[in-house]
mmCIF file of C-alpha atoms and ligand atoms in Angstrom:
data_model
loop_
_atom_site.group_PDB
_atom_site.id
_atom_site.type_symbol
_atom_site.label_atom_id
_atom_site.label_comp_id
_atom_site.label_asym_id
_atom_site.label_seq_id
_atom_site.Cartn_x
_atom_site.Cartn_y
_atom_site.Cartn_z
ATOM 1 C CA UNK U 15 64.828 92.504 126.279
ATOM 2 C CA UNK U 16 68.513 91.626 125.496
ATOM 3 C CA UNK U 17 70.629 94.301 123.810
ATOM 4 C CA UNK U 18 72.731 92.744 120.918
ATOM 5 C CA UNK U 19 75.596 94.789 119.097
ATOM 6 C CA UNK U 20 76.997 93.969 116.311
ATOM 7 C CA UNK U 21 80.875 94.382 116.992
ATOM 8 C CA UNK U 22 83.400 96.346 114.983
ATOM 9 C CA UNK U 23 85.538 93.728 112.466
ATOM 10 C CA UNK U 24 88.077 95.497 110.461
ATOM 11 C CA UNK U 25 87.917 94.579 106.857
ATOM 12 C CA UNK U 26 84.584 93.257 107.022
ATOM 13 C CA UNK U 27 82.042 95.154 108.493
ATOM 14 C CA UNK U 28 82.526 98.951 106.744
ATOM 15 C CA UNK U 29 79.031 100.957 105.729
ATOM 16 C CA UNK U 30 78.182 98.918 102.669
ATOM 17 C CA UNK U 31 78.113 95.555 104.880
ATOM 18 C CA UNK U 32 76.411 97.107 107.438
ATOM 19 C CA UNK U 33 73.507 98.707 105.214
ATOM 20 C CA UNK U 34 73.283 95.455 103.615
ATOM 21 C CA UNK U 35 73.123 93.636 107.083
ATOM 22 C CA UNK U 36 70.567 95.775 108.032
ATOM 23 C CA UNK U 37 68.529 95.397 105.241
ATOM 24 C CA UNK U 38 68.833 91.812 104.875
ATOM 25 C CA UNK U 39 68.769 90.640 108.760
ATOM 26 C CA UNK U 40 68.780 93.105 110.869
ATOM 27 C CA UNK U 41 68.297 92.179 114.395
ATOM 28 C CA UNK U 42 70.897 94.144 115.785
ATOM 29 C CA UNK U 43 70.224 97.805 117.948
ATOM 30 C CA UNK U 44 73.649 99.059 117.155
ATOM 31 C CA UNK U 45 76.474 98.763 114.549
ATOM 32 C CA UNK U 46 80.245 99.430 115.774
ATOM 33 C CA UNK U 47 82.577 101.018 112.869
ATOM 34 C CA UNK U 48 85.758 99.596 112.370
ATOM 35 C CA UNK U 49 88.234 101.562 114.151
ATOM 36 C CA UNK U 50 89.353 104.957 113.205
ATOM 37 C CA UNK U 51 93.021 106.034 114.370
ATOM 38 C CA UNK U 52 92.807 109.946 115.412
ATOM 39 C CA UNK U 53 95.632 112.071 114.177
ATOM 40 C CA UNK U 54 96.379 115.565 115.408
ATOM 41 C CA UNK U 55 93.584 117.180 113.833
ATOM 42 C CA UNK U 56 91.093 114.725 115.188
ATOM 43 C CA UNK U 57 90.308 112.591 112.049
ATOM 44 C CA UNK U 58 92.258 112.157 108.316
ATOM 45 C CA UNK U 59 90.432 114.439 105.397
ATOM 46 C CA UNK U 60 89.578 110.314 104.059
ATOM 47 C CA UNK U 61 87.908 109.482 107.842
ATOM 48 C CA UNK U 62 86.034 112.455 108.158
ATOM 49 C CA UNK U 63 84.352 112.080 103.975
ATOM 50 C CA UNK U 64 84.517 108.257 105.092
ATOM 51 C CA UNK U 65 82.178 108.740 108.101
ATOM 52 C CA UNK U 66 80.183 111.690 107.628
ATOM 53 C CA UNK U 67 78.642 109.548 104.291
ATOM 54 C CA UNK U 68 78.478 106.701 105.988
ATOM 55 C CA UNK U 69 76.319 108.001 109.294
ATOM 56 C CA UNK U 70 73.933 110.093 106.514
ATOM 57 C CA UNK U 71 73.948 107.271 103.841
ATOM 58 C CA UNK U 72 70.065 106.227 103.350
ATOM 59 C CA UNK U 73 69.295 103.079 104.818
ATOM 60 C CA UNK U 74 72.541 103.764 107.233
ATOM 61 C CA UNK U 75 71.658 101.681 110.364
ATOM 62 C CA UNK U 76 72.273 103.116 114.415
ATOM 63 C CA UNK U 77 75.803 102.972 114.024
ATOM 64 C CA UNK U 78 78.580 104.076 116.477
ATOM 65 C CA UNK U 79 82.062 105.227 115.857
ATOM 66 C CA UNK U 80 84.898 103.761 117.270
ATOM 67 C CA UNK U 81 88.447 105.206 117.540
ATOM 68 C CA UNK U 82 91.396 104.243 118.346
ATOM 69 C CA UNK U 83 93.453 106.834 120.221
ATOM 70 C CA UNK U 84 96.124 107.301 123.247
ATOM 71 C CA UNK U 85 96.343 111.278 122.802
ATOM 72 C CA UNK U 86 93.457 112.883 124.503
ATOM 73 C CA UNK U 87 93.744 116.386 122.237
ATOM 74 C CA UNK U 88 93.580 114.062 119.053
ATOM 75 C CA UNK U 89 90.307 112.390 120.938
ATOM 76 C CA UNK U 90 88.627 115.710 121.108
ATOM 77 C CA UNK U 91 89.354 117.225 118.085
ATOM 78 C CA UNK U 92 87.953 113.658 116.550
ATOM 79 C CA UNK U 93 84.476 114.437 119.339
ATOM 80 C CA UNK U 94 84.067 118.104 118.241
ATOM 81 C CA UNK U 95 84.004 116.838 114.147
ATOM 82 C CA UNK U 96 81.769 113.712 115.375
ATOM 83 C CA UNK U 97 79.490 115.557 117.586
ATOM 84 C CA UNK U 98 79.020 117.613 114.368
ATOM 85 C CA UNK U 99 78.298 114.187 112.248
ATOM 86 C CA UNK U 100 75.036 113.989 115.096
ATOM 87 C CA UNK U 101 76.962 111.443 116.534
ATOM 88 C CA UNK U 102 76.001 111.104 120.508
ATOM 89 C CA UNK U 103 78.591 108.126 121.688
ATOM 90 C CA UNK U 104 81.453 107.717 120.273
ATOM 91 C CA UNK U 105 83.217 103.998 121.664
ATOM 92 C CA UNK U 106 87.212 104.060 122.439
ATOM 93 C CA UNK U 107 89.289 100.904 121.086
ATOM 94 C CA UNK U 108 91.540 99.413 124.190
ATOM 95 C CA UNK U 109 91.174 95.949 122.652
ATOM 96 C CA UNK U 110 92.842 95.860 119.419
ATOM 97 C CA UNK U 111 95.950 93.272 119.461
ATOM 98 C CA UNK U 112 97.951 94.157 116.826
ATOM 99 C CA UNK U 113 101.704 94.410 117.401
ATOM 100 C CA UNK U 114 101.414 97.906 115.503
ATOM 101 C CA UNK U 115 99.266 99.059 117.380
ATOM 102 C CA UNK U 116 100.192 97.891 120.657
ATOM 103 C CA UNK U 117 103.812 99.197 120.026
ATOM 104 C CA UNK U 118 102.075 102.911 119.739
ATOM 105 C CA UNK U 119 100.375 102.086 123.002
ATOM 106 C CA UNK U 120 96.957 102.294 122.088
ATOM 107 C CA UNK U 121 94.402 99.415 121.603
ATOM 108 C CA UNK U 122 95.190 96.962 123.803
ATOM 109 C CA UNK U 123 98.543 98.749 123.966
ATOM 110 C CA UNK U 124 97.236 101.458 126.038
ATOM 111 C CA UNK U 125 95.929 98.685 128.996
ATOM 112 C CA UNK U 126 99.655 98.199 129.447
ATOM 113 C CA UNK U 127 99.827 102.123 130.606
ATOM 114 C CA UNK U 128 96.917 102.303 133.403
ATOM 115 C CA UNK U 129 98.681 105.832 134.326
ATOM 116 C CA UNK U 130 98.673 107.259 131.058
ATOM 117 C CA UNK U 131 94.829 105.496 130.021
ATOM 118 C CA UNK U 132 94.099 107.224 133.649
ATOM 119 C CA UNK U 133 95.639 110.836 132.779
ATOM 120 C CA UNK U 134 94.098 109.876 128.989
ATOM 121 C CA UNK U 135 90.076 109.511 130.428
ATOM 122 C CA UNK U 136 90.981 112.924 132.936
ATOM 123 C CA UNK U 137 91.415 114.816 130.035
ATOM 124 C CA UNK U 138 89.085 113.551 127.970
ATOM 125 C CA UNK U 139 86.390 113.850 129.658
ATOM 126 C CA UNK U 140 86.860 117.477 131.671
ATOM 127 C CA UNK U 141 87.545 118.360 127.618
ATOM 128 C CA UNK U 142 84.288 116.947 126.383
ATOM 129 C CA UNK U 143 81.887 119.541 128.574
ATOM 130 C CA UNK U 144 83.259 122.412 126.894
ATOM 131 C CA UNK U 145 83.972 121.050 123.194
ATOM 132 C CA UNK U 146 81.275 118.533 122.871
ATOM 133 C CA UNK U 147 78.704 118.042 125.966
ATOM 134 C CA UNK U 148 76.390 115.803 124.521
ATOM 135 C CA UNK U 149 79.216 113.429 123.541
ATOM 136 C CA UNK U 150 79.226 109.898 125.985
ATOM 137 C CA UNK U 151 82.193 108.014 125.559
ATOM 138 C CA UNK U 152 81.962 103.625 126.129
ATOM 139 C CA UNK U 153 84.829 101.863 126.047
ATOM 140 C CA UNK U 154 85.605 98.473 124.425
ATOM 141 C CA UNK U 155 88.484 96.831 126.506
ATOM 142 C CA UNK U 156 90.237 93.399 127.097
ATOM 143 C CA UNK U 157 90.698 92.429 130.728
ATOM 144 C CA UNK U 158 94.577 93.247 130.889
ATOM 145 C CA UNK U 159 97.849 93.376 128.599
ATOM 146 C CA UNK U 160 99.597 89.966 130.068
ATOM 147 C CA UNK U 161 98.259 89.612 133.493
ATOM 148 C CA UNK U 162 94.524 88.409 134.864
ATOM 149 C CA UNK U 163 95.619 90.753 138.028
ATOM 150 C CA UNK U 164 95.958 93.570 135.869
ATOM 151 C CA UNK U 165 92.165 93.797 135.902
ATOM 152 C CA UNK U 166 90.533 95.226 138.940
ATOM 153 C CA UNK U 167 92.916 97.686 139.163
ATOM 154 C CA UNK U 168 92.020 98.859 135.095
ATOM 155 C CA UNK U 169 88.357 98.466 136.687
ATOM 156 C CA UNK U 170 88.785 101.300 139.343
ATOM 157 C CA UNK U 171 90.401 103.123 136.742
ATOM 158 C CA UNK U 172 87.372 102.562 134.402
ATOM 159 C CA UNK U 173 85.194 103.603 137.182
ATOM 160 C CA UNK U 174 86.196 106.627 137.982
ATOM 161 C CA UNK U 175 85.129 108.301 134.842
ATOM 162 C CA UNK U 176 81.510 108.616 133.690
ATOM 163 C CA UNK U 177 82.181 106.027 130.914
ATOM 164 C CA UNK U 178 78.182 104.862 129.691
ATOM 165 C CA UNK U 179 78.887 101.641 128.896
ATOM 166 C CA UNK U 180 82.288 99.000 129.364
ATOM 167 C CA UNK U 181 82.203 96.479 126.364
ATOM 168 C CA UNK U 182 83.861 93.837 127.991
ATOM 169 C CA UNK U 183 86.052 90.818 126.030
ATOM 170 C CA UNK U 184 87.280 88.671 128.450
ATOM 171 C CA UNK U 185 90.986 87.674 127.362
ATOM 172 C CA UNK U 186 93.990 89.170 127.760
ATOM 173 C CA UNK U 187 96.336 91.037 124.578
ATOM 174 C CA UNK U 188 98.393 88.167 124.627
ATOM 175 C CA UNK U 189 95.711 85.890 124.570
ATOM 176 C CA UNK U 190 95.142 87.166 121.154
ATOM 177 C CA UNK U 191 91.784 85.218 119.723
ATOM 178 C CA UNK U 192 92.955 82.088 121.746
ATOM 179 C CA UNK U 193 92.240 79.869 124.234
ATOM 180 C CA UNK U 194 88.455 80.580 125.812
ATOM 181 C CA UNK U 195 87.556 83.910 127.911
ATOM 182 C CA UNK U 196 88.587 84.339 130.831
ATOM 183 C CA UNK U 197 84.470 84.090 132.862
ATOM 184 C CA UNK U 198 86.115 84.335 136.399
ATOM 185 C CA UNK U 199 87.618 87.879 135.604
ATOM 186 C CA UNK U 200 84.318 88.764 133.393
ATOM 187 C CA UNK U 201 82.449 88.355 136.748
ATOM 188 C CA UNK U 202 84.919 90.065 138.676
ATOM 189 C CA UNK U 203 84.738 93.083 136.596
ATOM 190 C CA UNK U 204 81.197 93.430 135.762
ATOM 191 C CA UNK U 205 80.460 93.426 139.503
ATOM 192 C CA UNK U 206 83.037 95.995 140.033
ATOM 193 C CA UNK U 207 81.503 98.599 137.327
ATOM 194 C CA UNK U 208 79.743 101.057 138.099
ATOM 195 C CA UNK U 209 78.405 101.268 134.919
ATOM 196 C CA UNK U 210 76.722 98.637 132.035
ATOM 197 C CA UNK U 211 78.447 96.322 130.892
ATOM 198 C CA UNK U 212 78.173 94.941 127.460
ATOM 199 C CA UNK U 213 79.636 90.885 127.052
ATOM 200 C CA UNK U 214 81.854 90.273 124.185
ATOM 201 C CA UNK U 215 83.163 87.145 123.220
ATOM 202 C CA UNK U 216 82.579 83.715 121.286
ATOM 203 C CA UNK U 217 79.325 83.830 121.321
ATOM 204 C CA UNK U 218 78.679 81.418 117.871
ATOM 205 C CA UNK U 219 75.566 80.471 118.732
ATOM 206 C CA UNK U 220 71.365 81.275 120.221
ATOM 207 C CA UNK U 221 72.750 78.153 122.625
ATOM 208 C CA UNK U 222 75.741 80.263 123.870
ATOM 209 C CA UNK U 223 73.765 83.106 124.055
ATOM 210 C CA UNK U 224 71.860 80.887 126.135
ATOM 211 C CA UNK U 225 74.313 79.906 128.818
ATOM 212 C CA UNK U 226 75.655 83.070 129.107
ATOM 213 C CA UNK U 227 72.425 84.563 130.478
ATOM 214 C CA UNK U 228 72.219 80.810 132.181
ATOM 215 C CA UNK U 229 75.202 82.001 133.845
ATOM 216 C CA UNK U 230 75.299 85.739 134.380
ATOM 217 C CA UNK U 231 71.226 86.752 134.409
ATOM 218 C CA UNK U 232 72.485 89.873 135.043
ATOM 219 C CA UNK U 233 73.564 90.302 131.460
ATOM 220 C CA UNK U 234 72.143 92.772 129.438
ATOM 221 C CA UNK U 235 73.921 93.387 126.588
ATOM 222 C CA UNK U 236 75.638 91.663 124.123
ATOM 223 C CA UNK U 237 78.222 92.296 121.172
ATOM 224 C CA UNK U 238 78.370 89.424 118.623
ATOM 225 C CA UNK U 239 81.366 89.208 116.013
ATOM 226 C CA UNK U 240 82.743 86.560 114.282
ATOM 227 C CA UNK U 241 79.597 84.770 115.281
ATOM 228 C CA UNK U 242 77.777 87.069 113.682
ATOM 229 C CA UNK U 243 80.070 87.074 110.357
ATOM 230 C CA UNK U 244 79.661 83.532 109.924
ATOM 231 C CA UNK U 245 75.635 83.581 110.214
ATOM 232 C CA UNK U 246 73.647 87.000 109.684
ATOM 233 C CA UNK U 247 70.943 85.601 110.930
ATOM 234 C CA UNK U 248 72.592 85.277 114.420
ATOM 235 C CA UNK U 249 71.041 87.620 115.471
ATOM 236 C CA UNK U 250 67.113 86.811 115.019
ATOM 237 C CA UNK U 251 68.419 83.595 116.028
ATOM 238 C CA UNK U 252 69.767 85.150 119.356
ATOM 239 C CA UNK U 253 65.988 86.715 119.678
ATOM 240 C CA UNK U 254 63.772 83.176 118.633
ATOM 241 C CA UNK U 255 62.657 85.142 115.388
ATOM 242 C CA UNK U 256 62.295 82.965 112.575
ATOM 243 C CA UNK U 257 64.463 83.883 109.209
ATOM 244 C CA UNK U 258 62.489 82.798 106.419
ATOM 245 C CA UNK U 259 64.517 82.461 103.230
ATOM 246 C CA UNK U 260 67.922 82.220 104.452
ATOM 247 C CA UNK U 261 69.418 81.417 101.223
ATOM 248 C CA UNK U 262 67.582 84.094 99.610
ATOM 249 C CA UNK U 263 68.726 86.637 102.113
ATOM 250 C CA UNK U 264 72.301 85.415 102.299
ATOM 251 C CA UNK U 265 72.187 85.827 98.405
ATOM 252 C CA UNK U 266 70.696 89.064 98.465
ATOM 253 C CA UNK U 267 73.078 89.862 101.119
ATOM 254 C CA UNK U 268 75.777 89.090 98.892
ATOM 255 C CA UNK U 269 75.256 90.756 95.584
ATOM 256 C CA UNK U 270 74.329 94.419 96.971
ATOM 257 C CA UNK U 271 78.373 94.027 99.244
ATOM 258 C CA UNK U 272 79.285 92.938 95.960
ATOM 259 C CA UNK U 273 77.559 94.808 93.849
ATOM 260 C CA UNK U 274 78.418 98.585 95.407
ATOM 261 C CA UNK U 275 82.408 97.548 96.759
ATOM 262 C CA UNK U 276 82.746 97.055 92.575
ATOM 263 C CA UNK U 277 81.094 100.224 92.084
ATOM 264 C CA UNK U 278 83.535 101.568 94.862
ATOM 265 C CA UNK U 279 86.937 100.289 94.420
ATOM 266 C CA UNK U 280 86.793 98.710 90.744
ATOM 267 C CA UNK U 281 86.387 94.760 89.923
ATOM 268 C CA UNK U 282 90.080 93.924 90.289
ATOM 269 C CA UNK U 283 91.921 92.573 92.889
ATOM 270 C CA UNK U 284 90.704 94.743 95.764
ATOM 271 C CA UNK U 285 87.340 93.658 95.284
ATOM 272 C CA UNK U 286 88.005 89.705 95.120
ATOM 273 C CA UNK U 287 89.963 90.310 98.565
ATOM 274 C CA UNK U 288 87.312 92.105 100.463
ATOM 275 C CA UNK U 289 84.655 89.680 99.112
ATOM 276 C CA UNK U 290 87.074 86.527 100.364
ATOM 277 C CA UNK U 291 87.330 88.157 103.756
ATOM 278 C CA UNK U 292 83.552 87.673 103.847
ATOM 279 C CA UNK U 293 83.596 84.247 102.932
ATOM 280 C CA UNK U 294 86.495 83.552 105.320
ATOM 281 C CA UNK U 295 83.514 84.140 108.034
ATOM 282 C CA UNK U 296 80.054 82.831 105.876
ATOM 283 C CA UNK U 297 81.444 79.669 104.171
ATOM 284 C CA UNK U 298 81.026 77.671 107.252
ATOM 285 C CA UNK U 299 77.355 78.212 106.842
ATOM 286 C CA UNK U 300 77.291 76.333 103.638
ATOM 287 C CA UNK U 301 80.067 73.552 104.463
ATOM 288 C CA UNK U 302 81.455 72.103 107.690
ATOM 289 C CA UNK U 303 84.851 71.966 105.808
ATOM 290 C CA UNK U 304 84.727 75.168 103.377
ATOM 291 C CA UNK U 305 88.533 74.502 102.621
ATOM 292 C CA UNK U 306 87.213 73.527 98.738
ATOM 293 C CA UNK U 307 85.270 76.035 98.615
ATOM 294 C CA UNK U 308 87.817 78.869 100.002
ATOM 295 C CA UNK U 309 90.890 77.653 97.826
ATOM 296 C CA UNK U 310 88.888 77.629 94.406
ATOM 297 C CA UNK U 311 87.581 81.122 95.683
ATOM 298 C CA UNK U 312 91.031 82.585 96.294
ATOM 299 C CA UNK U 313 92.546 81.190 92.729
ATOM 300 C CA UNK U 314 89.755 83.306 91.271
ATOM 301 C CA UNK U 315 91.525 86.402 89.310
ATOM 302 C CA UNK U 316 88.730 87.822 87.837
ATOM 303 C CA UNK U 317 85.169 88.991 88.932
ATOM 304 C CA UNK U 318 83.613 86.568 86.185
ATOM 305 C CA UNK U 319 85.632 83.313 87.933
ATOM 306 C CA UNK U 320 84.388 84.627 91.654
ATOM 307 C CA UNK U 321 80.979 84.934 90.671
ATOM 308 C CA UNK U 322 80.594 81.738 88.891
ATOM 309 C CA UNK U 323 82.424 80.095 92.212
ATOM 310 C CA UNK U 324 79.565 81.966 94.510
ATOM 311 C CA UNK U 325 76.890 80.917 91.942
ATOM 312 C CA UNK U 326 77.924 77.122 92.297
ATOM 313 C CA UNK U 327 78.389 77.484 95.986
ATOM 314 C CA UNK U 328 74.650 78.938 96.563
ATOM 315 C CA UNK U 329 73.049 75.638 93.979
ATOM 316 C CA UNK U 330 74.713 73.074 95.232
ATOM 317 C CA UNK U 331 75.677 73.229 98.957
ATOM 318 C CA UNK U 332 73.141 73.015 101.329
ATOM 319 C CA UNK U 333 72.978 75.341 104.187
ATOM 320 C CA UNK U 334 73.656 73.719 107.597
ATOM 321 C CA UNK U 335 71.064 74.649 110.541
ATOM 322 C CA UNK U 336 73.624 74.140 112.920
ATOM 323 C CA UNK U 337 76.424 76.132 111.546
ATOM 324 C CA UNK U 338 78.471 77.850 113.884
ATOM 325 C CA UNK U 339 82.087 79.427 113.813
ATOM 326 C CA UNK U 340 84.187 77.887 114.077
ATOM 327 C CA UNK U 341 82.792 74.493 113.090
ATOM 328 C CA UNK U 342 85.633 72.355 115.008
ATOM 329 C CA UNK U 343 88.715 73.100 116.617
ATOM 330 C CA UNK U 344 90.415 70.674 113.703
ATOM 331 C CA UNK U 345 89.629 73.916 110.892
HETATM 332 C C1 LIG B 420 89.119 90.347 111.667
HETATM 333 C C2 LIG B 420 88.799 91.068 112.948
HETATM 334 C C3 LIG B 420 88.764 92.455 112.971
HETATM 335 C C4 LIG B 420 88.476 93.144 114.151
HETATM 336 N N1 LIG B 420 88.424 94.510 114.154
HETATM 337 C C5 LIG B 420 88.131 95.171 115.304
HETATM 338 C C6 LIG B 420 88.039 96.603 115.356
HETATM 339 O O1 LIG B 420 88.200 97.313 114.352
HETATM 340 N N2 LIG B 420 87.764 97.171 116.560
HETATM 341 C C7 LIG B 420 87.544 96.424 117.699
HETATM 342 O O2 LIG B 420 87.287 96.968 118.765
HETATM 343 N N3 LIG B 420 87.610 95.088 117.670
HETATM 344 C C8 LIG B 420 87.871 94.461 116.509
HETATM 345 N N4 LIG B 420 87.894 93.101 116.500
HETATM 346 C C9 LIG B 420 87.479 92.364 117.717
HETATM 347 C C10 LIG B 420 85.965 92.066 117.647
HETATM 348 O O3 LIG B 420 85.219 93.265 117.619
HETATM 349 C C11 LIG B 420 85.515 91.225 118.860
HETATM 350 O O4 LIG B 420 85.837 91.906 120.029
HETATM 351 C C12 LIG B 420 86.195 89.863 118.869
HETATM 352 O O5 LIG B 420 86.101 89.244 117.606
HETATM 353 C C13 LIG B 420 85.577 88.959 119.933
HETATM 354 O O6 LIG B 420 84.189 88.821 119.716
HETATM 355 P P1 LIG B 420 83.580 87.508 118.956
HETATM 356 O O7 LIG B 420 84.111 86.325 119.677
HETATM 357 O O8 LIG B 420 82.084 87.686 119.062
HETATM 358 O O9 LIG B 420 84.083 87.574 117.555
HETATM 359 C C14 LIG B 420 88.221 92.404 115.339
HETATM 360 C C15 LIG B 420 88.264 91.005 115.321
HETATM 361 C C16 LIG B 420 88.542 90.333 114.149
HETATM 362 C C17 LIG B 420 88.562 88.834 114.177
#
């Protein structure tokens, strides 16, 4: 039986899409937060209220933590509050490509510093058996900063420690999103580790799923993203469950993200911009060119106009059973 994760998208996929995922689709054994960035007292006052009712929220699915993080005391202080939270595995962030984040060395940043990530895990980890033993710590990584060579060397790095399980995204920082991953260093890595490894990376579709396992049988586990964003159901799909009532469920879906961000952060502006970043991801389900549909949505100023422009959207268009994100390299 496959393992499928459901991967950490900033702006999109915080506790009240989750729960509503959950509810709605489900199909995925584990959530991944967006990241947190650790300060010198582990977590902000905001992160720690943020998390803590997230992880105990009713409904709250198996969800793991991931931070972001290149000073090993800030880790633990962030383990020791965490471990408190009943948390178990916490996941560390050396994929994230941002140029502000990079510059601070961490996310991706940090593969650019195998030294310091080295003298980072030796810390972190001698730390965790006194401050927080029944903390594991996986790792989410890209396969280098610039370089393909870069990565068996990060592997023996990653291999020294007792990391439980290397999410693996096959392209480099400066690949950004582009371009396809990088298989030949995917199988050069995953036959160096020592421990699982989790694939990450355009998986859009139950056929890609497919060739992937065609291709590496000794795949396991799986973290869907974007894929995932576009169609909910990708997941079911992944497994050959049916998903009766799509529309329904996407609808459902919908209202209860809408419905409790408004109750949240308001019905202004906020709120039309978190529900667009959804759509940026699910339109493609209803339209092989959701251009229309995404420029009428982001001239919407008030919550009235958006819902009337999602109410249209769910009557008229009809949902496409071979939608897949991206639909074509043209969009
Ligand atoms: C909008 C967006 C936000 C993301 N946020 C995070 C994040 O907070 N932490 C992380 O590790 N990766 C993040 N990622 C990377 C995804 O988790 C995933 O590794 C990437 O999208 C590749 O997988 P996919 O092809 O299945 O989407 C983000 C990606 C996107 C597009």
């Amino acid at each position: 039986m496959i393992h499928l994760s459901f991967a950490p998208l900033e702006g999109l996929t915080d506790d009240v899409y989750r729960r509503a995922h959950a509810v709605e689709f489900g199909g995925a054994d584990v959530y991944y937060t967006p990241f947190y960035t650790t300060v010198p007292e582990g977590l902000t006052a905001r992160d720690r209220r943020e998390i803590s009712a997230a992880l105990s929220a009713p409904g709250a699915p198996p969800t793991i933590v991931q931070l972001l993080s290149s000073r090993a005391s800030d880790f633990l202080r962030a383990a020791a509050f965490l471990a408190g939270c009943g948390c178990t595995v916490l996941n560390l962030n050396l994929g994230c490509p941002s140029g502000t984040v990079t510059a601070k060395g961490r996310g991706a940043g940090f593969l650019a510093k195998p030294a310091m990530l080295d003298a980072f895990f030796d810390e972190v980890f001698s730390g965790l058996s006194g401050i927080a033993p029944q903390i594991q710590v996986s790792v989410k990584t890209r396969i280098g900063y610039a370089d393909e060579n870069e990565a068996p060397y990060l592997m023996e790095i990653f291999n020294r420690y007792p990391i439980v399980e290397l999410i693996l995204h096959p392209r480099l920082r400066t690949d950004l999103y582009r371009g396809r991953p990088r298989m030949s260093v995917y199988r050069q890595m995953a036959g160096m580790a020592r421990m699982p490894v989790c694939y990450n990376g355009d998986i859009f579709r139950a056929e890609d799923l497919q060739d992937l396992l065609a291709a590496f049988p000794d795949t396991h586990r799986v973290m869907l993203g974007r894929g995932a964003a576009a169609n909910p159901a990708l997941f079911r799909l992944c497994r050959a469950e049916p998903v009766p009532d799509l529309p329904g469920r996407l609808r459902r879906m919908h209202d209860r993200i809408c419905e409790e961000n408004a109750a949240r952060m308001g019905n202004g502006r906020n709120l039309l911009c978190r529900m667009a970043e959804l759509w940026k991801y699910q339109a493609y389900l209803f339209s092989e060119d959701p251009r229309p549909f995404l420029r009428r949505l982001y001239r919407c100023t008030t919550l009235a106009e958006y819902r009337a422009a999602v109410s249209a959207l769910f009557s008229q268009a009809t949902l496409r059973k071979d939608a897949a994100y991206p639909p074509s390299p043209a969009l």
